[in-house]
Coordinates of C-alpha atoms in Angstrom, one line a residue:
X473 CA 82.9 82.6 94.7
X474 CA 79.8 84.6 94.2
X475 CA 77.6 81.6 96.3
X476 CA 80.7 81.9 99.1
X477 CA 80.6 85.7 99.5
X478 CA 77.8 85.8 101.9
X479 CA 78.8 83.0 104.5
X480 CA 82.1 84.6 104.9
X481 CA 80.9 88.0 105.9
X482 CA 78.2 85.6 107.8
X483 CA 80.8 84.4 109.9
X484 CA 82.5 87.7 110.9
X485 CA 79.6 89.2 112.1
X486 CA 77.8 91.8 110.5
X487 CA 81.0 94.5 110.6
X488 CA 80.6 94.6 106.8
X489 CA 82.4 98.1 106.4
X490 CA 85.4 96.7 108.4
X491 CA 85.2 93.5 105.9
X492 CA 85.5 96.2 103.2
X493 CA 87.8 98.2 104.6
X494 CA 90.7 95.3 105.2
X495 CA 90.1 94.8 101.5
X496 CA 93.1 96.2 99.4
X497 CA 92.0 99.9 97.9
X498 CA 92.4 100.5 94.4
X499 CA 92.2 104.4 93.8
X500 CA 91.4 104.5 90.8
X501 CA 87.4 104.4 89.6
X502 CA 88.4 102.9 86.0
X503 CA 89.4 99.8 87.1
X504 CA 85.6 98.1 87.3
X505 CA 84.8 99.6 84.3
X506 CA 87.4 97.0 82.5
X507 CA 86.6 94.0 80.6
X508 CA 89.7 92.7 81.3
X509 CA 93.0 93.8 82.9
X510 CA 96.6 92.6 81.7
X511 CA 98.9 93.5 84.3
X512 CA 101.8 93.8 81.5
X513 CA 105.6 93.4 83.5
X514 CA 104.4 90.7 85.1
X515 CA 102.7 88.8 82.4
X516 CA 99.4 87.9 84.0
X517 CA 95.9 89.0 83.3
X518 CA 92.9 89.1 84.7
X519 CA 91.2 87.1 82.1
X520 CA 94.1 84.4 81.5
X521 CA 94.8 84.1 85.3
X522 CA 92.8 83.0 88.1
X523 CA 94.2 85.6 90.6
X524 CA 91.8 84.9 93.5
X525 CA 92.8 81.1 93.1
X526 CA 96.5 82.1 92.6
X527 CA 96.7 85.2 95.2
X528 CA 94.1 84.9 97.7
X529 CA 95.7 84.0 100.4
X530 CA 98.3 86.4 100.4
X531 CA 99.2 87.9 103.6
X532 CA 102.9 89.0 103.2
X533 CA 104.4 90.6 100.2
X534 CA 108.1 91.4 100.5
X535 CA 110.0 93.0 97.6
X536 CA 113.3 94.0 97.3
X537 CA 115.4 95.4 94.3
X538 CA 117.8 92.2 93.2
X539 CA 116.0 89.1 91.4
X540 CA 118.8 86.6 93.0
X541 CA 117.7 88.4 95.8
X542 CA 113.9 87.5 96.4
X543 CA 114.7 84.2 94.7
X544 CA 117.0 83.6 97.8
X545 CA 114.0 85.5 100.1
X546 CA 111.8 82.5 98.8
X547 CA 113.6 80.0 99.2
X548 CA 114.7 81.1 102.5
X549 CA 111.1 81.9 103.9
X550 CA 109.8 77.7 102.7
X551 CA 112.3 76.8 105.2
X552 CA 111.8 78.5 107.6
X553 CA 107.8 78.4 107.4
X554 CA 108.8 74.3 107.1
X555 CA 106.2 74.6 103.9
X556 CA 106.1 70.9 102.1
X557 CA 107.5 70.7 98.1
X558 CA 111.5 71.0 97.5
X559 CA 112.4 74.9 97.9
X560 CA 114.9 74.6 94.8
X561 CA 111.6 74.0 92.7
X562 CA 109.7 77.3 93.2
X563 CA 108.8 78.8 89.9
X564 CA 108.9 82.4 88.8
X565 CA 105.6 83.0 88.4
X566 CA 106.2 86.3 86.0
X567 CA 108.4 84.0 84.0
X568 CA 106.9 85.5 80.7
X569 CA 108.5 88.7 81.5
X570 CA 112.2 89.5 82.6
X571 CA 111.2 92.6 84.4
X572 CA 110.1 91.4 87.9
X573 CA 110.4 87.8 88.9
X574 CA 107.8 86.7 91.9
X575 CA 107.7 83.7 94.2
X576 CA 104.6 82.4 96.1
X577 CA 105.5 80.7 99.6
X578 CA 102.0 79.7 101.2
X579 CA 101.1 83.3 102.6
X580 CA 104.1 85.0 101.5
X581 CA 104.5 86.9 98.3
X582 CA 108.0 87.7 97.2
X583 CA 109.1 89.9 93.8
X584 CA 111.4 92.1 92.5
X585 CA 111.1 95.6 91.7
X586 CA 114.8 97.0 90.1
X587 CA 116.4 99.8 91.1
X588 CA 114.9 103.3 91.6
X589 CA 111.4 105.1 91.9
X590 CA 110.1 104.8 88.5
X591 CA 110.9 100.6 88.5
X592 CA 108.9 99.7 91.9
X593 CA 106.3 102.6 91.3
X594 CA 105.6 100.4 88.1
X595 CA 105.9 97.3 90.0
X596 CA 103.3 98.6 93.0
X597 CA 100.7 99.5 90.4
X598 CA 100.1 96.4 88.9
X599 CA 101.2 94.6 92.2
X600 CA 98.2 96.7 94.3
X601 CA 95.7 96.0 91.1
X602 CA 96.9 91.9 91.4
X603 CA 96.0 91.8 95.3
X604 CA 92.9 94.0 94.7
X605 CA 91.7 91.0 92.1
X606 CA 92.8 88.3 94.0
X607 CA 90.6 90.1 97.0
X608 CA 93.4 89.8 99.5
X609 CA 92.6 91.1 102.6
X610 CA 94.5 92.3 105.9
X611 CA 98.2 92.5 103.7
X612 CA 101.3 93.9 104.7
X613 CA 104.2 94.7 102.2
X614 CA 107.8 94.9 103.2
X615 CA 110.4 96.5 101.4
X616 CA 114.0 94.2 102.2
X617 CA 116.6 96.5 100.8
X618 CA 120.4 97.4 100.8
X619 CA 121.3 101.2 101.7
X620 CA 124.2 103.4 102.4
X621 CA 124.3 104.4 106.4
X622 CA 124.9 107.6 107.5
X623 CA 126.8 107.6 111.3
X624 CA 126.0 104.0 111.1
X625 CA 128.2 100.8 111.6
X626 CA 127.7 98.3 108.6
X627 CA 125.5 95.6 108.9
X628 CA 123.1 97.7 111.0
X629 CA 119.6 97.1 110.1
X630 CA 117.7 100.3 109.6
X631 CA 113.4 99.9 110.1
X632 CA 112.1 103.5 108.7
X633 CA 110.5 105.7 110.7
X634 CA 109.7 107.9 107.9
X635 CA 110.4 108.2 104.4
X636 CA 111.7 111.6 103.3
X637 CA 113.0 113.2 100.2
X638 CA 115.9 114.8 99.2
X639 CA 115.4 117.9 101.8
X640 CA 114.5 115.5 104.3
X641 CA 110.4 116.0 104.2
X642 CA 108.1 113.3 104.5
X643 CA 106.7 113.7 101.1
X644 CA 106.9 111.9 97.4
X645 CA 106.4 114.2 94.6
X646 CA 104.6 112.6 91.5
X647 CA 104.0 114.5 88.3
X648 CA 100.5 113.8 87.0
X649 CA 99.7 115.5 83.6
X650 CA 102.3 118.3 84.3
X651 CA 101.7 119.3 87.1
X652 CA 103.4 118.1 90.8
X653 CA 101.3 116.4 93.3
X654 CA 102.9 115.8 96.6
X655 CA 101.6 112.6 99.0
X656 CA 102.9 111.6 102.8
X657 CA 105.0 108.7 103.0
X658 CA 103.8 107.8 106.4
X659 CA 104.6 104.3 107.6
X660 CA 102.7 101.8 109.8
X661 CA 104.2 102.8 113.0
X662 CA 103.1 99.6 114.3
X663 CA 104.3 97.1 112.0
X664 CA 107.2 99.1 112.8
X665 CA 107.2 98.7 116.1
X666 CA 106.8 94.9 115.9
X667 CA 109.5 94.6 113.7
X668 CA 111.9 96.6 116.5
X669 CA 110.6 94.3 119.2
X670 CA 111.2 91.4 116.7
X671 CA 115.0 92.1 116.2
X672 CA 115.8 92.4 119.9
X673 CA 114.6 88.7 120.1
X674 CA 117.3 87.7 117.3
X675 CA 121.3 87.6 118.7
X676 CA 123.5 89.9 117.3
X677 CA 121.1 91.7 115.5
X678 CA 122.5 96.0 115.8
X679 CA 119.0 97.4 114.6
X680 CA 118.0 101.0 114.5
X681 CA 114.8 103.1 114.2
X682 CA 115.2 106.1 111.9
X683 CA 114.2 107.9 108.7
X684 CA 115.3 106.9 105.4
X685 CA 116.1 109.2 103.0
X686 CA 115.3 108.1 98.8
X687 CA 117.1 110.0 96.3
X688 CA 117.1 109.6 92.4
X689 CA 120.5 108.4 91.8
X690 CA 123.0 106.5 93.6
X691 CA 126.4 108.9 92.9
X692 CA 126.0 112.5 93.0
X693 CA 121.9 112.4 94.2
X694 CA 123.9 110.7 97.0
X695 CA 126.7 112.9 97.1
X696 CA 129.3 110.7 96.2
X697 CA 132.3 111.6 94.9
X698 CA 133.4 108.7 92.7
X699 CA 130.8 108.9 89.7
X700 CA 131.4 109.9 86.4
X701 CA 130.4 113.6 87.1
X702 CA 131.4 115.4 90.6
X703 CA 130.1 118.9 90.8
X704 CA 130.8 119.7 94.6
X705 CA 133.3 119.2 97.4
X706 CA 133.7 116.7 100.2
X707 CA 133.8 119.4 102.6
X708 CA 130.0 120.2 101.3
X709 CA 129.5 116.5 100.9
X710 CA 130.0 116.4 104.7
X711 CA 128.0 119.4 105.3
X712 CA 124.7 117.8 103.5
X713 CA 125.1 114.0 105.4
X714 CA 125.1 116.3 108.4
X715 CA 122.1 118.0 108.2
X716 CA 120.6 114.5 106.9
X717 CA 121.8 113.1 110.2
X718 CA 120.5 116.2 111.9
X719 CA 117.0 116.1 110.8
X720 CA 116.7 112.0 112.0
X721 CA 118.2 110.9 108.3
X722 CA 119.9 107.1 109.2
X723 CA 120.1 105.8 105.9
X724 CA 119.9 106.1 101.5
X725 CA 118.2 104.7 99.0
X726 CA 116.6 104.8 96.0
X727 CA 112.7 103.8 96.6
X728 CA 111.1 104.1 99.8
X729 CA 109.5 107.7 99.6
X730 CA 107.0 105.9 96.5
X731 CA 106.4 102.9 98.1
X732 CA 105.2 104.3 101.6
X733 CA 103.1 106.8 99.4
X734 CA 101.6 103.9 97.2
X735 CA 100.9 101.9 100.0
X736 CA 99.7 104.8 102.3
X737 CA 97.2 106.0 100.0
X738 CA 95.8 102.0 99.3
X739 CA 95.1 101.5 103.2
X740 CA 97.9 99.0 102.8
X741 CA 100.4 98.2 106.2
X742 CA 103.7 99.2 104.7
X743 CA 107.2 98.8 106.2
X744 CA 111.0 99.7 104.7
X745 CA 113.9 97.8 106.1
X746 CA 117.2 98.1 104.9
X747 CA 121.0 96.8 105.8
X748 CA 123.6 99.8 106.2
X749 CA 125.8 98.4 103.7
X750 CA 128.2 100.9 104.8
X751 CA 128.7 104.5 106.7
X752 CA 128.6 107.3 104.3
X753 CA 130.7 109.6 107.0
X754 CA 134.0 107.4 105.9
X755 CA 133.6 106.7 102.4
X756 CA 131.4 106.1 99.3
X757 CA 132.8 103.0 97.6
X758 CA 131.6 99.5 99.1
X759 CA 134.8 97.6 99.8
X760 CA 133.6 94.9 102.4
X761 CA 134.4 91.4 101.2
X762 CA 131.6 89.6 99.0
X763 CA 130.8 87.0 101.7
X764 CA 130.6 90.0 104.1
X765 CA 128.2 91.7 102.0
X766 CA 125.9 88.4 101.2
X767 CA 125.4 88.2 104.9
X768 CA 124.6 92.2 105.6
X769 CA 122.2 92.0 102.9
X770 CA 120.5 88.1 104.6
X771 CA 119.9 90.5 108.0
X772 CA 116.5 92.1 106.3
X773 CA 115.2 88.9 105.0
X774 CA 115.8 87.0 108.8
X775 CA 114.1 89.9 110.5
X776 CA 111.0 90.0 108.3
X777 CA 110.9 86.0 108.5
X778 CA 110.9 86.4 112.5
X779 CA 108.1 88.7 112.0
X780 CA 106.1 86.5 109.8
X781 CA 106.9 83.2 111.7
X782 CA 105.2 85.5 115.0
X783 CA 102.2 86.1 113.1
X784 CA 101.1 82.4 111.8
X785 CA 102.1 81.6 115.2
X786 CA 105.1 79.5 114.5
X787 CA 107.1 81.4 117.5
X788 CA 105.0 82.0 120.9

């Protein structure tokens, strides 16, 4: 690799800064000081794995909360990219773990991350430190989830404007050695963009621009009234989707605020897109029939393949 270093940046001029800065941005000064690093919840390691041989031509990396899910992404995604190799034998490469299950599809990375901040936040660190080994370059992550919309028909596909918190800023707040640090959860407005432009080229496709609010629970962080514990009114319920709806608020769930700060802060491309799964405003309990459902939550994954397929050039 060491021998192959110099003819590559030979061959894109001498724009050597703009070489480094496509590189994926590890913040974190430690790292190269480290013999070896095991990237625990997904079972590799920097010493046992060859990460730029296994990673180094990532370009895509999609993740989304269910395992089935991303499974079904992967799959999906070899067909469509008309990879060769049977789709129903793609292997899990984090199979030494139940954690997080990931999938490589030529240039396409797809994994799990769980439900909720603390699961992808754990996910994104060791996933930003695997494409910073493998020296991926040029990236762009896509969260494919499932969220609750608010004045929204289901099935509408929501791309985030901006991530905001729970009194709709654009802000995550992490706690680092007791004390609260607070990071933007800008997006790439142009990936953003793309993807927009991308789902008025798909039929039937109801697709909205709009913020995205992430809270730290799905019942009463929500405010729904059906969890174990109810502590307000659906009168106030109302009142708070309201003002959520006011402020540009189009959608809920439970990890984009950390994910658009992770990603913002590595100089990686970052986009959220989610499936209204229903509209807050009329209920809190998903009652639309399973195959009804299976389809909402397929609208993501066909958008972000459209996206890709535009990219390597399979669509002109």
């Amino acid at each position: 690799a060491a021998v192959m270093a110099p003819i590559l940046l030979n061959c894109m001029g001498n724009d050597h800064n703009e070489y480094i800065k496509q590189l994926v941005q590890v913040k974190n000064p430690y790292l190269d000081t480290m013999e070896e690093d095991i990237l625990y919840h997904f079972s590799l390691s920097t010493k046992t794995h060859n990460l730029p041989e296994m990673f180094g031509d990532v370009k895509f990396v999609c993740v989304g909360g269910s395992a089935n899910r991303m499974k079904a992404f992967a799959k999906f995604i070899h067909q469509e990219l008309k990879l060769p190799g049977n789709p129903e034998e793609i292997k899990d490469i984090c199979e030494g773990t139940d954690r997080y299950c990931m999938y490589k599809v030529g240039p396409v990375l797809s994994i799990s991350h769980g439900m909720g901040v603390p699961s992808i936040s754990i996910m994104l660190h060791e996933l930003i430190k695997l494409l910073h080994h493998a020296q991926c370059r040029d990236v762009i992550l896509f969260r494919l989830g499932t969220s609750g919309g608010i004045g929204l028909a289901p099935g509408t596909v929501v791309i985030t404007d901006k991530a905001v918190d729970y009194s709709f800023r654009p802000q995550f707040e992490q706690v680092v050695l007791g004390k609260v640090i607070t990071r933007s959860t800008e997006l790439d407005e142009g990936v953003a963009s793309e993807l927009l432009q991308c789902s008025s080229e798909l039929q039937n496709f109801p697709t909205v621009i709009g913020n995205t609010m992430c809270t730290h629970d799905f019942y009463e962080g929500q405010g729904r009234l059906d969890g174990a514990l109810c502590s307000f009114s659906n009168e106030e319920k109302l009142e708070y989707l309201r003002k959520a709806y006011e402020s540009g608020v189009r959608n809920i769930e439970m990890e984009s605020t950390v994910f658009a700060a992770m990603c913002r802060v590595c100089g990686l491309r970052a986009a959220v897109i989610c499936v209204a799964l229903l509209n807050r405003f009329e209920g809190d309990q998903i009652t639309s029939p399973h195959d009804v459902l299976v389809e909402y939550q397929q609208r993501p994954q066909v958008l972000v393949s459209h996206f890709i397929k535009k990219r390597l050039g399979h669509i002109v």
